[in-house]
Amino acid sequence: MHAMPSSLDLIFRQAIIPSQDQPVDIGISAGRISAISPRIVADAPEIVLDGRAVLPGFVDSHVHLDKACLLGRCGHSHGGLADAIAAVAAMKRDFTVDDVYERGARVIEKAIAKGTTWMRTHVEVDPRAGLRSLKAIKALKAAYAWGLELSICVFPQEGLTNDPGTEELLVAALRDGADLLGGCPYTDSDPLAQIDRLFTLAGRFDVDLDFHLDFDLDPSWMHLDEICRQAERRGYQGRVAIGHVTKLSMVEPASLARIGQRLAEAGVAVTVLPATDLYLMGREASHAVPRGLAPAHRLVEQGVVCSVASNNILNPFTPFGDGSLLRMANFYANVAQIGPDGFQRCLDLVTTLPARLMNLDDYGIAIGNPADLIVLDAPTGRDALAEIAEPIMGFRGGRQSFARPAAVLFGPARPSRHTL
């Protein structure tokens, strides 16, 4: 037993945490974890979890809040990547601050209730969208800080060097509260120039970088090498992420191992977006359709920091989504044919690994860290992944942020017993 002063604000009892096989108690004080022990003796409010799994909150490292929930207004047939970009481009001129706020709030509230406590959202900035979406996302960041920490990545969806006025708007956005800078070289008329310019801007403002990259199924050429080269040349190891990278689904194992080693050496992280990548890739095939899913679990074996994230929700890029990262991790495991021995790695792809990608220094269930925790209706995290078990409660800084009581079944009433 572990004696604690009576200053504890809350005790979770009989919790199963990732580093322990047996239930433990978790003591919370002033919004942080102050004790982890088989038994805490203290006079404080308590929640008895009966051996349920407790995880640090999920980390969604790649979302697009500004263009979420557009189904029903786009008249789009949900075709390939170019069609999706064009469909949103036609709409975003009419995006208003209130419109972006309302749609983004819908996704954030779903995500909080599914256990997400950190989120990085990409926000389009160009002469069509202006800074309206950024203004809305900044307001969301402040309004929902009680439930999750929102990081804002501004980027040029339709090109930089070919889109006059975009660079000036990116600079204005970085001066106005954006947290980091993104890119999309494959839409630029000069992809290498875009990469170089964005690294220069990131260094100027001392912010991290997150690129949409190599988003097709032709592995004969990649921009990945240039990103790695620039990261090393600029001293940006550990501060660069690349998303999608679906080309990696088409390379043979030896090449993948070499690429993984290169990414690890350059400190470039990879985010896989299963829902979007599978929905958009391989549409030209009539049969034997390629999956288009970069093998994050294989890259992790090479020392690459990887994550699995939501990307788009209910729009032309991805007409699905409920904000559940546990569902996304399960989906990834299913498509990548990962068995039970890899379930913990898949959980890592939505917890500890994206926390490293986002450079979150105080993430995880450890004494001194913020009490940002979720309780799952399953005995272990691995069981939760296999069953897509619902989070039944969550806490942000020790304060409860949501509750979803476990299901209760009501079977037929037993027939009354009659005496003959």
mmCIF file of N, CA and C in Angstrom, residues 65 68-71 73 99-113 119 140 144 313-314 321-323:
data_model
loop_
_atom_site.group_PDB
_atom_site.id
_atom_site.type_symbol
_atom_site.label_atom_id
_atom_site.label_comp_id
_atom_site.label_asym_id
_atom_site.label_seq_id
_atom_site.Cartn_x
_atom_site.Cartn_y
_atom_site.Cartn_z
ATOM 1 N N LEU A 65 -10.022 20.228 -39.946
ATOM 2 C CA LEU A 65 -11.277 20.725 -39.388
ATOM 3 C C LEU A 65 -11.967 21.729 -40.302
ATOM 4 N N ALA A 68 -14.159 19.826 -42.916
ATOM 5 C CA ALA A 68 -14.930 18.677 -42.449
ATOM 6 C C ALA A 68 -16.421 18.916 -42.654
ATOM 7 N N CYS A 69 -17.173 17.830 -42.690
ATOM 8 C CA CYS A 69 -18.645 17.873 -42.697
ATOM 9 C C CYS A 69 -19.204 18.690 -43.865
ATOM 10 N N LEU A 70 -18.677 18.425 -45.056
ATOM 11 C CA LEU A 70 -19.131 19.134 -46.253
ATOM 12 C C LEU A 70 -20.083 18.304 -47.112
ATOM 13 N N LEU A 71 -20.319 17.075 -46.750
ATOM 14 C CA LEU A 71 -21.219 16.255 -47.543
ATOM 15 C C LEU A 71 -22.609 16.883 -47.565
ATOM 16 N N ARG A 73 -23.369 19.384 -49.518
ATOM 17 C CA ARG A 73 -23.310 20.715 -50.122
ATOM 18 C C ARG A 73 -22.355 20.796 -51.313
ATOM 19 N N ASP A 99 -19.227 29.392 -40.309
ATOM 20 C CA ASP A 99 -19.409 28.095 -40.952
ATOM 21 C C ASP A 99 -18.285 27.136 -40.572
ATOM 22 N N VAL A 100 -17.044 27.577 -40.682
ATOM 23 C CA VAL A 100 -15.906 26.726 -40.334
ATOM 24 C C VAL A 100 -15.945 26.367 -38.856
ATOM 25 N N TYR A 101 -16.292 27.335 -38.023
ATOM 26 C CA TYR A 101 -16.369 27.080 -36.582
ATOM 27 C C TYR A 101 -17.394 25.992 -36.277
ATOM 28 N N GLU A 102 -18.573 26.109 -36.881
ATOM 29 C CA GLU A 102 -19.642 25.157 -36.585
ATOM 30 C C GLU A 102 -19.263 23.747 -37.021
ATOM 31 N N ARG A 103 -18.702 23.617 -38.228
ATOM 32 C CA ARG A 103 -18.335 22.292 -38.714
ATOM 33 C C ARG A 103 -17.169 21.714 -37.919
ATOM 34 N N GLY A 104 -16.195 22.560 -37.596
ATOM 35 C CA GLY A 104 -15.071 22.099 -36.789
ATOM 36 C C GLY A 104 -15.489 21.674 -35.399
ATOM 37 N N ALA A 105 -16.419 22.408 -34.805
ATOM 38 C CA ALA A 105 -16.907 22.066 -33.468
ATOM 39 C C ALA A 105 -17.576 20.699 -33.456
ATOM 40 N N ARG A 106 -18.295 20.379 -34.516
ATOM 41 C CA ARG A 106 -18.947 19.071 -34.592
ATOM 42 C C ARG A 106 -17.915 17.952 -34.513
ATOM 43 N N VAL A 107 -16.811 18.116 -35.221
ATOM 44 C CA VAL A 107 -15.767 17.090 -35.216
ATOM 45 C C VAL A 107 -15.046 17.052 -33.871
ATOM 46 N N ILE A 108 -14.715 18.205 -33.330
ATOM 47 C CA ILE A 108 -14.007 18.245 -32.046
ATOM 48 C C ILE A 108 -14.834 17.579 -30.957
ATOM 49 N N GLU A 109 -16.111 17.856 -30.917
ATOM 50 C CA GLU A 109 -16.947 17.260 -29.881
ATOM 51 C C GLU A 109 -17.034 15.751 -30.038
ATOM 52 N N LYS A 110 -17.116 15.272 -31.281
ATOM 53 C CA LYS A 110 -17.083 13.825 -31.498
ATOM 54 C C LYS A 110 -15.755 13.245 -31.035
ATOM 55 N N ALA A 111 -14.661 13.930 -31.370
ATOM 56 C CA ALA A 111 -13.332 13.427 -31.029
ATOM 57 C C ALA A 111 -13.124 13.368 -29.519
ATOM 58 N N ILE A 112 -13.530 14.403 -28.811
ATOM 59 C CA ILE A 112 -13.401 14.407 -27.348
ATOM 60 C C ILE A 112 -14.153 13.221 -26.764
ATOM 61 N N ALA A 113 -15.371 12.997 -27.234
ATOM 62 C CA ALA A 113 -16.191 11.907 -26.713
ATOM 63 C C ALA A 113 -15.677 10.534 -27.116
ATOM 64 N N MET A 119 -4.803 17.148 -30.736
ATOM 65 C CA MET A 119 -5.157 17.128 -32.149
ATOM 66 C C MET A 119 -4.341 18.169 -32.893
ATOM 67 N N LEU A 140 -11.872 27.950 -32.025
ATOM 68 C CA LEU A 140 -12.131 26.588 -31.556
ATOM 69 C C LEU A 140 -11.065 26.142 -30.560
ATOM 70 N N TYR A 144 -12.395 25.007 -26.850
ATOM 71 C CA TYR A 144 -12.397 23.589 -26.471
ATOM 72 C C TYR A 144 -11.121 23.163 -25.747
ATOM 73 N N ILE A 313 -12.946 14.092 -42.562
ATOM 74 C CA ILE A 313 -14.148 13.480 -42.006
ATOM 75 C C ILE A 313 -15.368 14.049 -42.710
ATOM 76 N N LEU A 314 -16.119 13.192 -43.363
ATOM 77 C CA LEU A 314 -17.388 13.551 -43.998
ATOM 78 C C LEU A 314 -17.224 14.669 -45.029
ATOM 79 N N GLY A 321 -16.444 8.798 -41.106
ATOM 80 C CA GLY A 321 -15.705 9.272 -39.938
ATOM 81 C C GLY A 321 -16.569 9.645 -38.761
ATOM 82 N N ASP A 322 -16.084 9.289 -37.576
ATOM 83 C CA ASP A 322 -16.767 9.642 -36.333
ATOM 84 C C ASP A 322 -15.804 10.184 -35.292
ATOM 85 N N GLY A 323 -14.559 10.454 -35.705
ATOM 86 C CA GLY A 323 -13.583 11.004 -34.767
ATOM 87 C C GLY A 323 -12.928 9.973 -33.870
#
